């Protein structure tokens, strides 16, 4: 069984974690956006849909 921590990205800037699947969901829509920028935004929004919208609006 895979360790649950393997599915999480720890940010050096925050104690929050972001699931790799959430980052992958956003990358499937915007493959050219830096995954670290996506992870930072997901720490704020906690939602791939909100992060996609923020990228579309130029906020990321």
PDB file of N, CA and C in Angstrom:
ATOM      1  N   UNK A   1       0.841  -1.177   0.000  1.00  0.00           N
ATOM      2  CA  UNK A   1       0.000   0.000   0.000  1.00  0.00           C
ATOM      3  C   UNK A   1       0.887   1.240   0.000  1.00  0.00           C
ATOM      4  N   UNK A   2       0.512   2.213  -0.834  1.00  0.00           N
ATOM      5  CA  UNK A   2       1.283   3.433  -0.954  1.00  0.00           C
ATOM      6  C   UNK A   2       1.080   4.321   0.262  1.00  0.00           C
ATOM      7  N   UNK A   3       2.132   4.970   0.666  1.00  0.00           N
ATOM      8  CA  UNK A   3       2.051   5.886   1.793  1.00  0.00           C
ATOM      9  C   UNK A   3       1.263   7.121   1.381  1.00  0.00           C
ATOM     10  N   UNK A   4       0.347   7.565   2.206  1.00  0.00           N
ATOM     11  CA  UNK A   4      -0.507   8.705   1.895  1.00  0.00           C
ATOM     12  C   UNK A   4       0.306   9.967   1.640  1.00  0.00           C
ATOM     13  N   UNK A   5       1.445  10.108   2.281  1.00  0.00           N
ATOM     14  CA  UNK A   5       2.263  11.302   2.115  1.00  0.00           C
ATOM     15  C   UNK A   5       2.815  11.418   0.706  1.00  0.00           C
ATOM     16  N   UNK A   6       2.924  10.311  -0.038  1.00  0.00           N
ATOM     17  CA  UNK A   6       3.427  10.349  -1.401  1.00  0.00           C
ATOM     18  C   UNK A   6       2.502  11.128  -2.324  1.00  0.00           C
ATOM     19  N   UNK A   7       1.245  11.268  -1.968  1.00  0.00           N
ATOM     20  CA  UNK A   7       0.274  11.960  -2.799  1.00  0.00           C
ATOM     21  C   UNK A   7       0.149  13.436  -2.460  1.00  0.00           C
ATOM     22  N   UNK A   8       0.985  13.924  -1.559  1.00  0.00           N
ATOM     23  CA  UNK A   8       0.870  15.310  -1.132  1.00  0.00           C
ATOM     24  C   UNK A   8       2.140  16.077  -1.453  1.00  0.00           C
ATOM     25  N   UNK A   9       1.958  17.342  -1.807  1.00  0.00           N
ATOM     26  CA  UNK A   9       3.078  18.229  -2.055  1.00  0.00           C
ATOM     27  C   UNK A   9       3.176  19.188  -0.892  1.00  0.00           C
ATOM     28  N   UNK A  10       4.332  19.241  -0.264  1.00  0.00           N
ATOM     29  CA  UNK A  10       4.545  20.152   0.848  1.00  0.00           C
ATOM     30  C   UNK A  10       5.219  21.404   0.329  1.00  0.00           C
ATOM     31  N   UNK A  11       4.643  22.532   0.598  1.00  0.00           N
ATOM     32  CA  UNK A  11       5.220  23.799   0.170  1.00  0.00           C
ATOM     33  C   UNK A  11       6.191  24.299   1.213  1.00  0.00           C
ATOM     34  N   UNK A  12       7.347  24.814   0.775  1.00  0.00           N
ATOM     35  CA  UNK A  12       8.286  25.389   1.745  1.00  0.00           C
ATOM     36  C   UNK A  12       7.769  26.696   2.333  1.00  0.00           C
ATOM     37  N   UNK A  13       6.722  27.252   1.728  1.00  0.00           N
ATOM     38  CA  UNK A  13       6.193  28.545   2.153  1.00  0.00           C
ATOM     39  C   UNK A  13       4.981  28.416   3.057  1.00  0.00           C
ATOM     40  N   UNK A  14       4.480  27.199   3.223  1.00  0.00           N
ATOM     41  CA  UNK A  14       3.243  27.013   3.968  1.00  0.00           C
ATOM     42  C   UNK A  14       3.244  25.639   4.628  1.00  0.00           C
ATOM     43  N   UNK A  15       2.440  25.496   5.652  1.00  0.00           N
ATOM     44  CA  UNK A  15       2.291  24.191   6.297  1.00  0.00           C
ATOM     45  C   UNK A  15       1.160  23.392   5.670  1.00  0.00           C
ATOM     46  N   UNK A  16       0.444  23.994   4.729  1.00  0.00           N
ATOM     47  CA  UNK A  16      -0.648  23.301   4.058  1.00  0.00           C
ATOM     48  C   UNK A  16      -0.077  22.333   3.032  1.00  0.00           C
ATOM     49  N   UNK A  17      -0.849  21.332   2.693  1.00  0.00           N
ATOM     50  CA  UNK A  17      -0.452  20.373   1.678  1.00  0.00           C
ATOM     51  C   UNK A  17      -1.447  20.418   0.531  1.00  0.00           C
ATOM     52  N   UNK A  18      -0.957  20.035  -0.638  1.00  0.00           N
ATOM     53  CA  UNK A  18      -1.797  20.009  -1.829  1.00  0.00           C
ATOM     54  C   UNK A  18      -1.641  18.631  -2.466  1.00  0.00           C
ATOM     55  N   UNK A  19      -2.744  17.977  -2.760  1.00  0.00           N
ATOM     56  CA  UNK A  19      -2.699  16.656  -3.387  1.00  0.00           C
ATOM     57  C   UNK A  19      -2.192  16.775  -4.821  1.00  0.00           C
ATOM     58  N   UNK A  20      -1.326  15.835  -5.211  1.00  0.00           N
ATOM     59  CA  UNK A  20      -0.794  15.833  -6.571  1.00  0.00           C
ATOM     60  C   UNK A  20      -1.911  15.729  -7.604  1.00  0.00           C
ATOM     61  N   UNK A  21      -2.977  15.040  -7.280  1.00  0.00           N
ATOM     62  CA  UNK A  21      -4.081  14.915  -8.232  1.00  0.00           C
ATOM     63  C   UNK A  21      -4.712  16.269  -8.526  1.00  0.00           C
ATOM     64  N   UNK A  22      -4.751  17.141  -7.533  1.00  0.00           N
ATOM     65  CA  UNK A  22      -5.296  18.485  -7.762  1.00  0.00           C
ATOM     66  C   UNK A  22      -4.396  19.258  -8.724  1.00  0.00           C
ATOM     67  N   UNK A  23      -3.089  19.148  -8.548  1.00  0.00           N
ATOM     68  CA  UNK A  23      -2.143  19.817  -9.446  1.00  0.00           C
ATOM     69  C   UNK A  23      -2.274  19.245 -10.854  1.00  0.00           C
ATOM     70  N   UNK A  24      -2.367  17.924 -10.952  1.00  0.00           N
ATOM     71  CA  UNK A  24      -2.504  17.276 -12.254  1.00  0.00           C
ATOM     72  C   UNK A  24      -3.784  17.694 -12.963  1.00  0.00           C
ATOM     73  N   UNK A  25      -4.868  17.885 -12.216  1.00  0.00           N
ATOM     74  CA  UNK A  25      -6.127  18.339 -12.821  1.00  0.00           C
ATOM     75  C   UNK A  25      -5.954  19.710 -13.464  1.00  0.00           C
ATOM     76  N   UNK A  26      -5.281  20.610 -12.773  1.00  0.00           N
ATOM     77  CA  UNK A  26      -5.064  21.953 -13.320  1.00  0.00           C
ATOM     78  C   UNK A  26      -4.094  21.884 -14.502  1.00  0.00           C
ATOM     79  N   UNK A  27      -3.049  21.072 -14.380  1.00  0.00           N
ATOM     80  CA  UNK A  27      -2.079  20.930 -15.469  1.00  0.00           C
ATOM     81  C   UNK A  27      -2.706  20.342 -16.730  1.00  0.00           C
ATOM     82  N   UNK A  28      -3.748  19.550 -16.582  1.00  0.00           N
ATOM     83  CA  UNK A  28      -4.408  18.989 -17.765  1.00  0.00           C
ATOM     84  C   UNK A  28      -5.099  20.071 -18.586  1.00  0.00           C
ATOM     85  N   UNK A  29      -5.465  21.171 -17.941  1.00  0.00           N
ATOM     86  CA  UNK A  29      -6.100  22.296 -18.628  1.00  0.00           C
ATOM     87  C   UNK A  29      -5.044  23.313 -19.069  1.00  0.00           C
ATOM     88  N   UNK A  30      -4.053  23.548 -18.209  1.00  0.00           N
ATOM     89  CA  UNK A  30      -2.997  24.530 -18.473  1.00  0.00           C
ATOM     90  C   UNK A  30      -1.626  23.874 -18.295  1.00  0.00           C
ATOM     91  N   UNK A  31      -1.186  23.084 -19.288  1.00  0.00           N
ATOM     92  CA  UNK A  31       0.082  22.358 -19.134  1.00  0.00           C
ATOM     93  C   UNK A  31       1.318  23.261 -19.091  1.00  0.00           C
ATOM     94  N   UNK A  32       1.197  24.506 -19.548  1.00  0.00           N
ATOM     95  CA  UNK A  32       2.347  25.406 -19.590  1.00  0.00           C
ATOM     96  C   UNK A  32       2.556  26.189 -18.295  1.00  0.00           C
ATOM     97  N   UNK A  33       1.625  26.094 -17.370  1.00  0.00           N
ATOM     98  CA  UNK A  33       1.756  26.818 -16.103  1.00  0.00           C
ATOM     99  C   UNK A  33       2.657  26.010 -15.167  1.00  0.00           C
ATOM    100  N   UNK A  34       3.533  26.701 -14.475  1.00  0.00           N
ATOM    101  CA  UNK A  34       4.477  26.057 -13.559  1.00  0.00           C
ATOM    102  C   UNK A  34       3.710  25.340 -12.443  1.00  0.00           C
ATOM    103  N   UNK A  35       3.986  24.046 -12.237  1.00  0.00           N
ATOM    104  CA  UNK A  35       3.296  23.294 -11.179  1.00  0.00           C
ATOM    105  C   UNK A  35       3.476  23.897  -9.791  1.00  0.00           C
ATOM    106  N   UNK A  36       4.595  24.557  -9.552  1.00  0.00           N
ATOM    107  CA  UNK A  36       4.804  25.194  -8.253  1.00  0.00           C
ATOM    108  C   UNK A  36       3.847  26.371  -8.084  1.00  0.00           C
ATOM    109  N   UNK A  37       3.634  27.138  -9.151  1.00  0.00           N
ATOM    110  CA  UNK A  37       2.660  28.235  -9.091  1.00  0.00           C
ATOM    111  C   UNK A  37       1.251  27.699  -8.865  1.00  0.00           C
ATOM    112  N   UNK A  38       0.948  26.587  -9.509  1.00  0.00           N
ATOM    113  CA  UNK A  38      -0.365  25.956  -9.313  1.00  0.00           C
ATOM    114  C   UNK A  38      -0.516  25.511  -7.866  1.00  0.00           C
ATOM    115  N   UNK A  39       0.509  24.872  -7.323  1.00  0.00           N
ATOM    116  CA  UNK A  39       0.444  24.393  -5.939  1.00  0.00           C
ATOM    117  C   UNK A  39       0.260  25.552  -4.967  1.00  0.00           C
ATOM    118  N   UNK A  40       0.970  26.648  -5.204  1.00  0.00           N
ATOM    119  CA  UNK A  40       0.829  27.822  -4.333  1.00  0.00           C
ATOM    120  C   UNK A  40      -0.596  28.349  -4.372  1.00  0.00           C
ATOM    121  N   UNK A  41      -1.198  28.397  -5.572  1.00  0.00           N
ATOM    122  CA  UNK A  41      -2.567  28.894  -5.665  1.00  0.00           C
ATOM    123  C   UNK A  41      -3.553  27.910  -5.043  1.00  0.00           C
ATOM    124  N   UNK A  42      -3.307  26.630  -5.209  1.00  0.00           N
ATOM    125  CA  UNK A  42      -4.187  25.631  -4.601  1.00  0.00           C
ATOM    126  C   UNK A  42      -4.151  25.688  -3.080  1.00  0.00           C
ATOM    127  N   UNK A  43      -3.036  26.124  -2.515  1.00  0.00           N
ATOM    128  CA  UNK A  43      -2.978  26.308  -1.062  1.00  0.00           C
ATOM    129  C   UNK A  43      -3.982  27.369  -0.627  1.00  0.00           C
ATOM    130  N   UNK A  44      -4.205  28.345  -1.495  1.00  0.00           N
ATOM    131  CA  UNK A  44      -5.144  29.425  -1.187  1.00  0.00           C
ATOM    132  C   UNK A  44      -6.579  28.996  -1.464  1.00  0.00           C
ATOM    133  N   UNK A  45      -6.808  28.459  -2.665  1.00  0.00           N
ATOM    134  CA  UNK A  45      -8.176  28.175  -3.095  1.00  0.00           C
ATOM    135  C   UNK A  45      -8.689  26.826  -2.606  1.00  0.00           C
ATOM    136  N   UNK A  46      -7.771  25.848  -2.454  1.00  0.00           N
ATOM    137  CA  UNK A  46      -8.134  24.473  -2.097  1.00  0.00           C
ATOM    138  C   UNK A  46      -9.080  23.852  -3.128  1.00  0.00           C
ATOM    139  N   UNK A  47      -9.089  24.424  -4.369  1.00  0.00           N
ATOM    140  CA  UNK A  47     -10.006  23.950  -5.401  1.00  0.00           C
ATOM    141  C   UNK A  47      -9.356  24.058  -6.778  1.00  0.00           C
ATOM    142  N   UNK A  48      -9.223  22.936  -7.512  1.00  0.00           N
ATOM    143  CA  UNK A  48      -8.687  23.014  -8.871  1.00  0.00           C
ATOM    144  C   UNK A  48      -9.530  23.895  -9.787  1.00  0.00           C
ATOM    145  N   UNK A  49     -10.845  23.870  -9.629  1.00  0.00           N
ATOM    146  CA  UNK A  49     -11.721  24.690 -10.471  1.00  0.00           C
ATOM    147  C   UNK A  49     -11.456  26.178 -10.229  1.00  0.00           C
ATOM    148  N   UNK A  50     -11.327  26.569  -8.975  1.00  0.00           N
ATOM    149  CA  UNK A  50     -11.048  27.972  -8.667  1.00  0.00           C
ATOM    150  C   UNK A  50      -9.671  28.382  -9.186  1.00  0.00           C
ATOM    151  N   UNK A  51      -8.692  27.489  -9.076  1.00  0.00           N
ATOM    152  CA  UNK A  51      -7.355  27.788  -9.582  1.00  0.00           C
ATOM    153  C   UNK A  51      -7.379  27.935 -11.103  1.00  0.00           C
ATOM    154  N   UNK A  52      -8.099  27.066 -11.809  1.00  0.00           N
ATOM    155  CA  UNK A  52      -8.231  27.186 -13.264  1.00  0.00           C
ATOM    156  C   UNK A  52      -8.851  28.537 -13.615  1.00  0.00           C
ATOM    157  N   UNK A  53      -9.889  28.931 -12.896  1.00  0.00           N
ATOM    158  CA  UNK A  53     -10.527  30.224 -13.153  1.00  0.00           C
ATOM    159  C   UNK A  53      -9.584  31.386 -12.887  1.00  0.00           C
ATOM    160  N   UNK A  54      -8.781  31.269 -11.842  1.00  0.00           N
ATOM    161  CA  UNK A  54      -7.821  32.338 -11.516  1.00  0.00           C
ATOM    162  C   UNK A  54      -6.727  32.432 -12.584  1.00  0.00           C
ATOM    163  N   UNK A  55      -6.313  31.313 -13.136  1.00  0.00           N
ATOM    164  CA  UNK A  55      -5.345  31.337 -14.238  1.00  0.00           C
ATOM    165  C   UNK A  55      -5.966  32.016 -15.453  1.00  0.00           C
ATOM    166  N   UNK A  56      -7.197  31.651 -15.764  1.00  0.00           N
ATOM    167  CA  UNK A  56      -7.925  32.247 -16.887  1.00  0.00           C
ATOM    168  C   UNK A  56      -8.055  33.758 -16.709  1.00  0.00           C
ATOM    169  N   UNK A  57      -8.262  34.202 -15.468  1.00  0.00           N
ATOM    170  CA  UNK A  57      -8.400  35.631 -15.178  1.00  0.00           C
ATOM    171  C   UNK A  57      -7.060  36.347 -15.074  1.00  0.00           C
ATOM    172  N   UNK A  58      -5.954  35.601 -15.196  1.00  0.00           N
ATOM    173  CA  UNK A  58      -4.625  36.203 -15.132  1.00  0.00           C
ATOM    174  C   UNK A  58      -4.142  36.478 -13.728  1.00  0.00           C
ATOM    175  N   UNK A  59      -4.728  35.836 -12.732  1.00  0.00           N
ATOM    176  CA  UNK A  59      -4.345  36.060 -11.341  1.00  0.00           C
ATOM    177  C   UNK A  59      -3.235  35.124 -10.876  1.00  0.00           C
ATOM    178  N   UNK A  60      -2.895  34.147 -11.692  1.00  0.00           N
ATOM    179  CA  UNK A  60      -1.827  33.197 -11.337  1.00  0.00           C
ATOM    180  C   UNK A  60      -0.726  33.336 -12.351  1.00  0.00           C
TER     181      UNK A  60
END
